mmCIF file of C-alpha atoms in Angstrom:
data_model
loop_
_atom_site.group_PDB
_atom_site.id
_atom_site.type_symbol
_atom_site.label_atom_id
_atom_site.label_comp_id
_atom_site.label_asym_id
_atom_site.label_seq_id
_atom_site.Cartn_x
_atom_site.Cartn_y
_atom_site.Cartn_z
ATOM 1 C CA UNK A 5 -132.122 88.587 11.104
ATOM 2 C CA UNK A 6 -133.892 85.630 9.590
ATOM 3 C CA UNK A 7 -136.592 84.259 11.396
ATOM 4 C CA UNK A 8 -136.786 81.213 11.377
ATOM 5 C CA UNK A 9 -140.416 80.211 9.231
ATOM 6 C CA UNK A 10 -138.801 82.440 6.488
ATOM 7 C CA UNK A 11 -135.306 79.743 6.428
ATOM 8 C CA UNK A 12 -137.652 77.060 7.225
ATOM 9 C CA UNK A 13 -140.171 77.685 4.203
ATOM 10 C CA UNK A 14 -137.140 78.236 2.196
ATOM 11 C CA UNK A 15 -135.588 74.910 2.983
ATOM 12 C CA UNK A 16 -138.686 73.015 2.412
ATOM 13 C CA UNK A 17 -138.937 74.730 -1.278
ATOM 14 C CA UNK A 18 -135.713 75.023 -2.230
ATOM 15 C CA UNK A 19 -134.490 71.413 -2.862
ATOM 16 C CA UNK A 20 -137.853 70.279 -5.173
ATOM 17 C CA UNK A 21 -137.776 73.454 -6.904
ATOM 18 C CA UNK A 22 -133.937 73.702 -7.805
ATOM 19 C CA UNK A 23 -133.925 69.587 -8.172
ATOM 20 C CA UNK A 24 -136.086 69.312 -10.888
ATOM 21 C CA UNK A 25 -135.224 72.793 -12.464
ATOM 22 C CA UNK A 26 -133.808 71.656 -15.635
ATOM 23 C CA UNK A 27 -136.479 69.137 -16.152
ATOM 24 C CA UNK A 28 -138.976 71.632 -15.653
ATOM 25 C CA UNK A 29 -137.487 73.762 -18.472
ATOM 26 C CA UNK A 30 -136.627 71.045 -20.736
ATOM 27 C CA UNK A 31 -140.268 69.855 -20.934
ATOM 28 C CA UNK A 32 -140.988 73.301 -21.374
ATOM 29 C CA UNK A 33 -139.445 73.839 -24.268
ATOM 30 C CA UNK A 34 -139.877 70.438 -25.696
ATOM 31 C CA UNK A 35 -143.868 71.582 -25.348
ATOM 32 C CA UNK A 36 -143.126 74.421 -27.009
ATOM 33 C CA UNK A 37 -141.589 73.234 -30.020
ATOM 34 C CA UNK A 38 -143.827 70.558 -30.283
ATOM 35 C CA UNK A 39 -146.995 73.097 -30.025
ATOM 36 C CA UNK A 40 -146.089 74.695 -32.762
ATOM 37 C CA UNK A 41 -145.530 72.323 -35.187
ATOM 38 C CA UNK A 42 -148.467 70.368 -34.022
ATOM 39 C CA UNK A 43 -150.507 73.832 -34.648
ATOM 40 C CA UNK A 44 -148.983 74.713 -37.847
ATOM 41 C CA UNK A 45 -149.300 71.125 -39.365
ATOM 42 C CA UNK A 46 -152.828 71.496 -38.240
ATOM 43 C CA UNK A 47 -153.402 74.899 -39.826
ATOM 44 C CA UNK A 48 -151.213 74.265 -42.806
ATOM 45 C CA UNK A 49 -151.970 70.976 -43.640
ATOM 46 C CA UNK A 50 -153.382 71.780 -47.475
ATOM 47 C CA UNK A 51 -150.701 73.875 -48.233
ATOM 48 C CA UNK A 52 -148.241 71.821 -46.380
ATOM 49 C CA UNK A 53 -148.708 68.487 -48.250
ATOM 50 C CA UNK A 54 -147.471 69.599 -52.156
ATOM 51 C CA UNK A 55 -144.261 71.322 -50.140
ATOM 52 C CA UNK A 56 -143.502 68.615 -47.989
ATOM 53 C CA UNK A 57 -145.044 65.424 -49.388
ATOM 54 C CA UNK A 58 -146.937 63.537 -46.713
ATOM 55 C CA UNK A 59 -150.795 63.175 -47.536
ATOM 56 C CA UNK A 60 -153.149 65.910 -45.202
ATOM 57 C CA UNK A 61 -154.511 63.122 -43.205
ATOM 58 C CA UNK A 62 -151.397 62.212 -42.077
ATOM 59 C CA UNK A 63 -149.942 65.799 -41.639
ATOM 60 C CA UNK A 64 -153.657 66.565 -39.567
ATOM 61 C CA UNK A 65 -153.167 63.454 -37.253
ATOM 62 C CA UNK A 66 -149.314 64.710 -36.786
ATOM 63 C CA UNK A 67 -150.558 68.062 -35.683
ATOM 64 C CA UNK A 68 -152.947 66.878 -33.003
ATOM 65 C CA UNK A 69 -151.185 64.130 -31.140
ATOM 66 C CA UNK A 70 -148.320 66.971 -31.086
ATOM 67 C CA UNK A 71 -150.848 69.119 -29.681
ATOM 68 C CA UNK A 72 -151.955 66.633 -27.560
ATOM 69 C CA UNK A 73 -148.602 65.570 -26.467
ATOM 70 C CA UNK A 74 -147.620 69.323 -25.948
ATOM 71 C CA UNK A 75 -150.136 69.543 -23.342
ATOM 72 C CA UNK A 76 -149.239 66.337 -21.192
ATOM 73 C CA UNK A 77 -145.979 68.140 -21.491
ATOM 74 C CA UNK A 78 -147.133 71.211 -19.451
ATOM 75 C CA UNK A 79 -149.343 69.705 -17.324
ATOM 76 C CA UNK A 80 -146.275 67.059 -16.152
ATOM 77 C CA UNK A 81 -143.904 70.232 -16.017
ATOM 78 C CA UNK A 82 -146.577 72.187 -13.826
ATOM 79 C CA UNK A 83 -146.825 69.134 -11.344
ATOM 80 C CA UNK A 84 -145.486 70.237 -7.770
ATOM 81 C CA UNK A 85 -143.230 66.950 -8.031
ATOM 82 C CA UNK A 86 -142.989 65.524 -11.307
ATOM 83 C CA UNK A 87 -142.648 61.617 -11.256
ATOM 84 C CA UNK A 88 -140.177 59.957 -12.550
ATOM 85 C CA UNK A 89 -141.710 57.410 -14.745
ATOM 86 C CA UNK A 90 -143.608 60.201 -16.583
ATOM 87 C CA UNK A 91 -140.489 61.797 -16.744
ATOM 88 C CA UNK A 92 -138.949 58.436 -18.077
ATOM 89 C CA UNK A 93 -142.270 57.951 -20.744
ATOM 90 C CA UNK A 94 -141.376 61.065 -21.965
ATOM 91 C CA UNK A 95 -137.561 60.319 -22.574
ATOM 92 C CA UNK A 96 -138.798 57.326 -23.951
ATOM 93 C CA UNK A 97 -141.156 58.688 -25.990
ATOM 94 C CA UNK A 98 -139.126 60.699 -27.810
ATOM 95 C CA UNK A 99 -136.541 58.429 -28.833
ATOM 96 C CA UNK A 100 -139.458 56.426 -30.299
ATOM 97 C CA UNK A 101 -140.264 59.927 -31.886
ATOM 98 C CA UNK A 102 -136.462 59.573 -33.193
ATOM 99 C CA UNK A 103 -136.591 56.568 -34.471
ATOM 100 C CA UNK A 104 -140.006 56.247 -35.852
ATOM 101 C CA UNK A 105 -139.051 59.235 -37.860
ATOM 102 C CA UNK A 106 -135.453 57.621 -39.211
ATOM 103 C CA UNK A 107 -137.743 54.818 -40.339
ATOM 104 C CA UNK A 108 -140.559 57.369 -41.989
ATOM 105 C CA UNK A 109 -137.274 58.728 -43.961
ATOM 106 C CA UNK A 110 -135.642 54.915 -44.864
ATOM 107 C CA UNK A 111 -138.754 53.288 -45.582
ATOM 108 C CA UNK A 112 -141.545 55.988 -46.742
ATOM 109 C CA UNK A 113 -138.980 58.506 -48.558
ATOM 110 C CA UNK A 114 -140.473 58.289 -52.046
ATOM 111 C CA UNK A 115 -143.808 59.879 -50.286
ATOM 112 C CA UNK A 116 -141.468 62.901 -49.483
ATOM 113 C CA UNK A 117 -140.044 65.449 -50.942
ATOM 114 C CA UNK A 118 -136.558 66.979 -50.979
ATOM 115 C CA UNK A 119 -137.984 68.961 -48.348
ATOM 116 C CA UNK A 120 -140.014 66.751 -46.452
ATOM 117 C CA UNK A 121 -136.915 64.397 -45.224
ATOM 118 C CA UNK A 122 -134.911 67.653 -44.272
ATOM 119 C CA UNK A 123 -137.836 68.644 -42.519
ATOM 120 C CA UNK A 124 -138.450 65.278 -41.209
ATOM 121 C CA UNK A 125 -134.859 64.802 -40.235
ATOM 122 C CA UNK A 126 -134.627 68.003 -38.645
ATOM 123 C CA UNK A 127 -137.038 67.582 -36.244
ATOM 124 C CA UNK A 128 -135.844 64.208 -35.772
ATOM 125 C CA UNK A 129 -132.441 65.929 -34.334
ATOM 126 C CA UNK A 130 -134.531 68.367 -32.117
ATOM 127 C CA UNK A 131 -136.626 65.943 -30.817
ATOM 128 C CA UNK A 132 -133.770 63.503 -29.909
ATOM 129 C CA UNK A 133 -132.025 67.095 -28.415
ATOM 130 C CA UNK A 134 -135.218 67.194 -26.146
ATOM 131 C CA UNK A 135 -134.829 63.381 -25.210
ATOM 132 C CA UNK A 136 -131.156 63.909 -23.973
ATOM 133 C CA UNK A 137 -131.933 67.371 -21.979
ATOM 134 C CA UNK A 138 -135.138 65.720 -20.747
ATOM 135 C CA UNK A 139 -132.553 62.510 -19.249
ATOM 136 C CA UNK A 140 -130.203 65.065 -18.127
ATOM 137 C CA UNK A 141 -132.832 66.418 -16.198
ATOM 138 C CA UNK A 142 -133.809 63.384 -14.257
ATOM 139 C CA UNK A 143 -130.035 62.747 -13.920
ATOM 140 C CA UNK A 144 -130.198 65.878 -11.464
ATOM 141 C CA UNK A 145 -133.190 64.963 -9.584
ATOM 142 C CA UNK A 146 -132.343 64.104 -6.259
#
């Protein structure tokens, strides 16, 4: 028998918890990703900048907004409800990410090597991976 606190308690936490689910894990993961290349671009930056071509102030401010950035990511993903205009900034955000990185590619190229565009373009496909999971997410928010 099921008393009735125990359905109660369940209904109240069921629905925000199951809602926002894929969100949840989808900014998870995008924090993730994002952590670590923000910590190895930070760590590696000397070595980093013969291999992939961008100078190591550029490679060092990289790495710490994507630290930065992979924070704000947990901290909205820990939220009890997360709000959709974060949510929204962060799809945004990322498409920016997408683009601004296309453009590094196009029109900054010569600065990288062979290397550096795969690298750049690479990421460029993850990050635009995390943008449509991330919108998918808030698609199944009630």
């Amino acid at each position: 028998m099921t008393s009735t606190t125990g359905a109660h308690t369940m209904t109240d936490l069921s629905p925000a918890r199951t809602s926002d689910a894929f969100l949840r894990l989808a900014l998870r993961i995008d924090a993730a990703a994002s952590g670590a290349l923000g910590v190895l671009s930070l760590a590696a930056a000397p070595l980093l900048v013969d291999v992939l071509g961008p100078p190591a102030p550029v490679l060092v401010g990289v790495g710490a907004f994507l630290v930065v950035f992979a924070a704000g990511l947990l901290v909205l993903a820990s939220r009890r409800s997360i709000p959709r205009p974060a949510a929204w900034t962060v799809v945004l955000g990322n498409a920016g990410w997408v683009v601004a990185s296309v453009l590094a590619v196009v029109l900054g190229g010569e600065a990288l090597t062979g290397l550096g565009v795969a690298v750049v373009l690479v990421q460029a496909v993850a990050v635009a991976v995390f943008a449509d999971l991330q919108w998918l997410g808030l698609r199944r928010m009630r």
